[in-house]
Amino acid sequence: GLAKDDAEAARMYDRGCTLGSDVGCANLGAMVQQGRGVAPDAARAASLLRALMTVYALTPYDPISSYVGTPVVDPVNGYVYFSAANEIRRIKLDGTGAVQTVVRGFNTAIALALDVAHDRIWFLDANTNSDLLGYARLDDSEFAVVVDGSPGVSGSSGLFDIEFDRLHDKLYFTD
């Protein structure tokens, strides 16, 4: 098998987090919390994990549409964005204030990516009724569909994840 290198994994998660990957931040937070590959640092771990914990703690369960998409962190403006109940919502990073709806008009956003420089949030809407890649302005305007595989969909084609590369101004998604 492959030898595990926790220090290298921590460096890669740190790089991903720096580039805006919430999964990278969450994984780095867990490694910092456990002291795997990096020195344990409870304050840093809490900072890396706080946004994700806040979203899940403050998102009410909705029995009609209980899916809550993976949250994304906007460190520039201090928000965490997540999808729930056919909307994209946000809450302040520190957990204060009300949950705000910022985008409406889709079915089930399974993945989100922020493009703060262009004031956009990208989403993958994939379930048995829709299969599309779209974006909207963070003020719920300029809603647009970029890729639509929905016509005749009897099941999702497998749209799975999305990432925005801020450094190169490129969007990547998996199908």
CSV table of C-alpha atoms in Angstrom, one decimal:
chain,number,residue,atom,x,y,z
A,1,GLY,CA,0.0,0.0,0.0
A,2,LEU,CA,0.8,3.7,-0.1
A,3,ALA,CA,2.6,5.2,2.9
A,4,LYS,CA,0.6,7.8,4.7
A,5,ASP,CA,2.2,11.2,5.2
A,6,ASP,CA,0.1,13.3,7.6
A,7,ALA,CA,2.4,16.3,7.2
A,8,GLU,CA,2.0,16.3,3.4
A,9,ALA,CA,-1.7,15.8,3.7
A,10,ALA,CA,-2.0,18.8,6.0
A,11,ARG,CA,0.0,20.9,3.6
A,12,MET,CA,-2.3,19.9,0.7
A,13,TYR,CA,-5.4,20.6,2.8
A,14,ASP,CA,-3.9,24.0,3.8
A,15,ARG,CA,-3.4,24.8,0.1
A,16,GLY,CA,-6.9,23.7,-0.8
A,17,CYS,CA,-8.3,25.8,2.1
A,18,THR,CA,-6.2,28.8,0.9
A,19,LEU,CA,-7.7,28.4,-2.6
A,20,GLY,CA,-11.2,28.4,-1.1
A,21,SER,CA,-12.1,24.7,-0.7
A,22,ASP,CA,-14.3,24.2,2.3
A,23,VAL,CA,-13.5,20.5,2.3
A,24,GLY,CA,-9.8,21.4,2.5
A,25,CYS,CA,-10.5,23.8,5.5
A,26,ALA,CA,-12.6,21.1,7.3
A,27,ASN,CA,-10.0,18.4,6.8
A,28,LEU,CA,-7.2,20.7,7.9
A,29,GLY,CA,-9.3,21.7,10.9
A,30,ALA,CA,-9.7,18.1,11.9
A,31,MET,CA,-5.9,17.4,11.5
A,32,VAL,CA,-5.1,20.5,13.5
A,33,GLN,CA,-7.5,19.5,16.2
A,34,GLN,CA,-6.0,16.0,16.4
A,35,GLY,CA,-2.4,17.1,15.9
A,36,ARG,CA,-1.9,14.9,12.9
A,37,GLY,CA,0.9,16.2,10.7
A,38,VAL,CA,0.8,19.6,12.4
A,39,ALA,CA,1.1,20.9,15.9
A,40,PRO,CA,-2.2,20.6,17.7
A,41,ASP,CA,-3.9,24.1,18.1
A,42,ALA,CA,-7.4,24.2,19.5
A,43,ALA,CA,-8.0,27.8,18.6
A,44,ARG,CA,-6.9,27.4,15.0
A,45,ALA,CA,-8.9,24.1,14.7
A,46,ALA,CA,-12.0,25.9,16.1
A,47,SER,CA,-11.5,28.7,13.6
A,48,LEU,CA,-11.3,26.3,10.7
A,49,LEU,CA,-14.3,24.3,11.8
A,50,ARG,CA,-16.5,27.0,13.3
A,51,ALA,CA,-18.2,28.0,10.0
A,52,LEU,CA,-19.2,24.4,9.2
A,53,MET,CA,-20.4,23.7,12.7
A,54,THR,CA,-22.4,27.0,12.7
A,55,VAL,CA,-24.3,26.1,9.5
A,56,TYR,CA,-25.3,22.7,10.7
A,57,ALA,CA,-26.2,23.9,14.2
A,58,LEU,CA,-28.4,26.8,13.0
A,59,THR,CA,-30.0,25.1,10.0
A,60,PRO,CA,-33.4,23.9,11.0
A,61,TYR,CA,-34.5,20.5,9.9
A,62,ASP,CA,-37.1,20.7,7.1
A,63,PRO,CA,-39.0,17.4,6.8
A,64,ILE,CA,-40.2,18.4,3.3
A,65,SER,CA,-36.8,19.2,1.9
A,66,SER,CA,-34.3,18.0,4.4
A,67,TYR,CA,-31.2,18.1,2.1
A,68,VAL,CA,-28.6,20.6,3.3
A,69,GLY,CA,-25.8,21.1,0.8
A,70,THR,CA,-22.1,21.4,1.7
A,71,PRO,CA,-21.5,24.8,3.0
A,72,VAL,CA,-19.0,27.2,1.5
A,73,VAL,CA,-17.2,30.0,3.4
A,74,ASP,CA,-16.7,33.5,2.3
A,75,PRO,CA,-13.9,34.8,4.4
A,76,VAL,CA,-13.8,38.2,2.6
A,77,ASN,CA,-17.4,39.2,3.6
A,78,GLY,CA,-17.7,37.0,6.6
A,79,TYR,CA,-20.5,34.6,5.6
A,80,VAL,CA,-21.2,30.9,5.3
A,81,TYR,CA,-23.4,29.9,2.4
A,82,PHE,CA,-25.4,26.6,2.2
A,83,SER,CA,-28.4,25.2,0.3
A,84,ALA,CA,-31.5,24.1,2.1
A,85,ALA,CA,-35.2,23.8,1.1
A,86,ASN,CA,-34.7,24.9,-2.5
A,87,GLU,CA,-32.8,28.0,-1.6
A,88,ILE,CA,-29.2,29.2,-1.0
A,89,ARG,CA,-28.9,30.8,2.4
A,90,ARG,CA,-26.2,32.5,4.3
A,91,ILE,CA,-25.3,33.3,7.9
A,92,LYS,CA,-22.5,35.3,9.5
A,93,LEU,CA,-19.4,33.4,10.2
A,94,ASP,CA,-19.7,34.2,13.9
A,95,GLY,CA,-23.2,32.8,14.0
A,96,THR,CA,-24.9,36.1,14.9
A,97,GLY,CA,-27.8,37.5,13.0
A,98,ALA,CA,-30.6,35.7,11.1
A,99,VAL,CA,-30.2,33.2,8.4
A,100,GLN,CA,-30.8,35.0,5.1
A,101,THR,CA,-32.1,33.6,1.8
A,102,VAL,CA,-29.9,34.9,-1.1
A,103,VAL,CA,-30.9,32.8,-4.1
A,104,ARG,CA,-34.2,31.1,-5.1
A,105,GLY,CA,-35.4,29.4,-8.2
A,106,PHE,CA,-33.9,26.0,-8.4
A,107,ASN,CA,-34.6,22.5,-7.2
A,108,THR,CA,-31.8,20.9,-5.1
A,109,ALA,CA,-28.4,22.6,-5.1
A,110,ILE,CA,-26.0,19.8,-4.2
A,111,ALA,CA,-22.8,21.8,-4.4
A,112,LEU,CA,-21.9,25.5,-4.2
A,113,ALA,CA,-18.9,27.6,-5.2
A,114,LEU,CA,-18.3,31.2,-4.5
A,115,ASP,CA,-16.8,33.8,-6.9
A,116,VAL,CA,-16.6,36.7,-4.6
A,117,ALA,CA,-14.6,38.9,-7.0
A,118,HIS,CA,-17.6,38.8,-9.5
A,119,ASP,CA,-20.3,38.7,-6.7
A,120,ARG,CA,-21.6,35.3,-7.9
A,121,ILE,CA,-22.5,32.0,-6.3
A,122,TRP,CA,-22.3,28.9,-8.6
A,123,PHE,CA,-24.4,25.8,-8.0
A,124,LEU,CA,-25.1,22.3,-9.2
A,125,ASP,CA,-28.8,21.5,-9.2
A,126,ALA,CA,-29.1,17.7,-9.6
A,127,ASN,CA,-31.9,15.4,-8.7
A,128,THR,CA,-34.5,13.4,-10.5
A,129,ASN,CA,-36.2,16.6,-11.9
A,130,SER,CA,-33.2,18.7,-12.8
A,131,ASP,CA,-29.5,18.5,-13.8
A,132,LEU,CA,-27.9,21.8,-14.3
A,133,LEU,CA,-25.0,24.2,-13.6
A,134,GLY,CA,-26.0,27.7,-12.9
A,135,TYR,CA,-25.1,30.9,-11.0
A,136,ALA,CA,-26.7,33.9,-9.5
A,137,ARG,CA,-25.6,37.2,-8.0
A,138,LEU,CA,-25.3,37.2,-4.2
A,139,ASP,CA,-28.3,39.6,-4.1
A,140,ASP,CA,-30.6,37.0,-5.9
A,141,SER,CA,-30.4,38.7,-9.3
A,142,GLU,CA,-29.0,37.6,-12.6
A,143,PHE,CA,-30.0,34.0,-12.2
A,144,ALA,CA,-28.5,32.0,-15.1
A,145,VAL,CA,-28.3,28.4,-16.3
A,146,VAL,CA,-24.9,27.6,-18.0
A,147,VAL,CA,-25.3,23.9,-18.6
A,148,ASP,CA,-28.7,22.2,-18.7
A,149,GLY,CA,-29.0,18.5,-18.9
A,150,SER,CA,-32.6,18.5,-17.5
A,151,PRO,CA,-34.8,17.9,-20.6
A,152,GLY,CA,-35.9,14.3,-20.4
A,153,VAL,CA,-34.1,13.6,-17.2
A,154,SER,CA,-35.4,10.5,-15.5
A,155,GLY,CA,-32.5,10.5,-13.0
A,156,SER,CA,-29.5,12.7,-12.5
A,157,SER,CA,-26.6,12.2,-14.8
A,158,GLY,CA,-24.3,12.5,-11.9
A,159,LEU,CA,-23.4,16.1,-11.4
A,160,PHE,CA,-21.5,15.8,-8.2
A,161,ASP,CA,-19.2,18.7,-7.2
A,162,ILE,CA,-18.0,22.2,-8.1
A,163,GLU,CA,-15.0,24.3,-7.3
A,164,PHE,CA,-14.0,27.8,-8.3
A,165,ASP,CA,-10.3,28.5,-8.7
A,166,ARG,CA,-9.9,32.1,-7.6
A,167,LEU,CA,-6.2,32.2,-8.6
A,168,HIS,CA,-7.0,31.3,-12.3
A,169,ASP,CA,-10.6,32.6,-12.5
A,170,LYS,CA,-11.8,29.1,-13.6
A,171,LEU,CA,-14.8,27.0,-12.6
A,172,TYR,CA,-14.5,23.2,-12.4
A,173,PHE,CA,-17.3,20.7,-12.0
A,174,THR,CA,-17.6,16.9,-12.1
A,175,ASP,CA,-20.2,14.9,-13.9
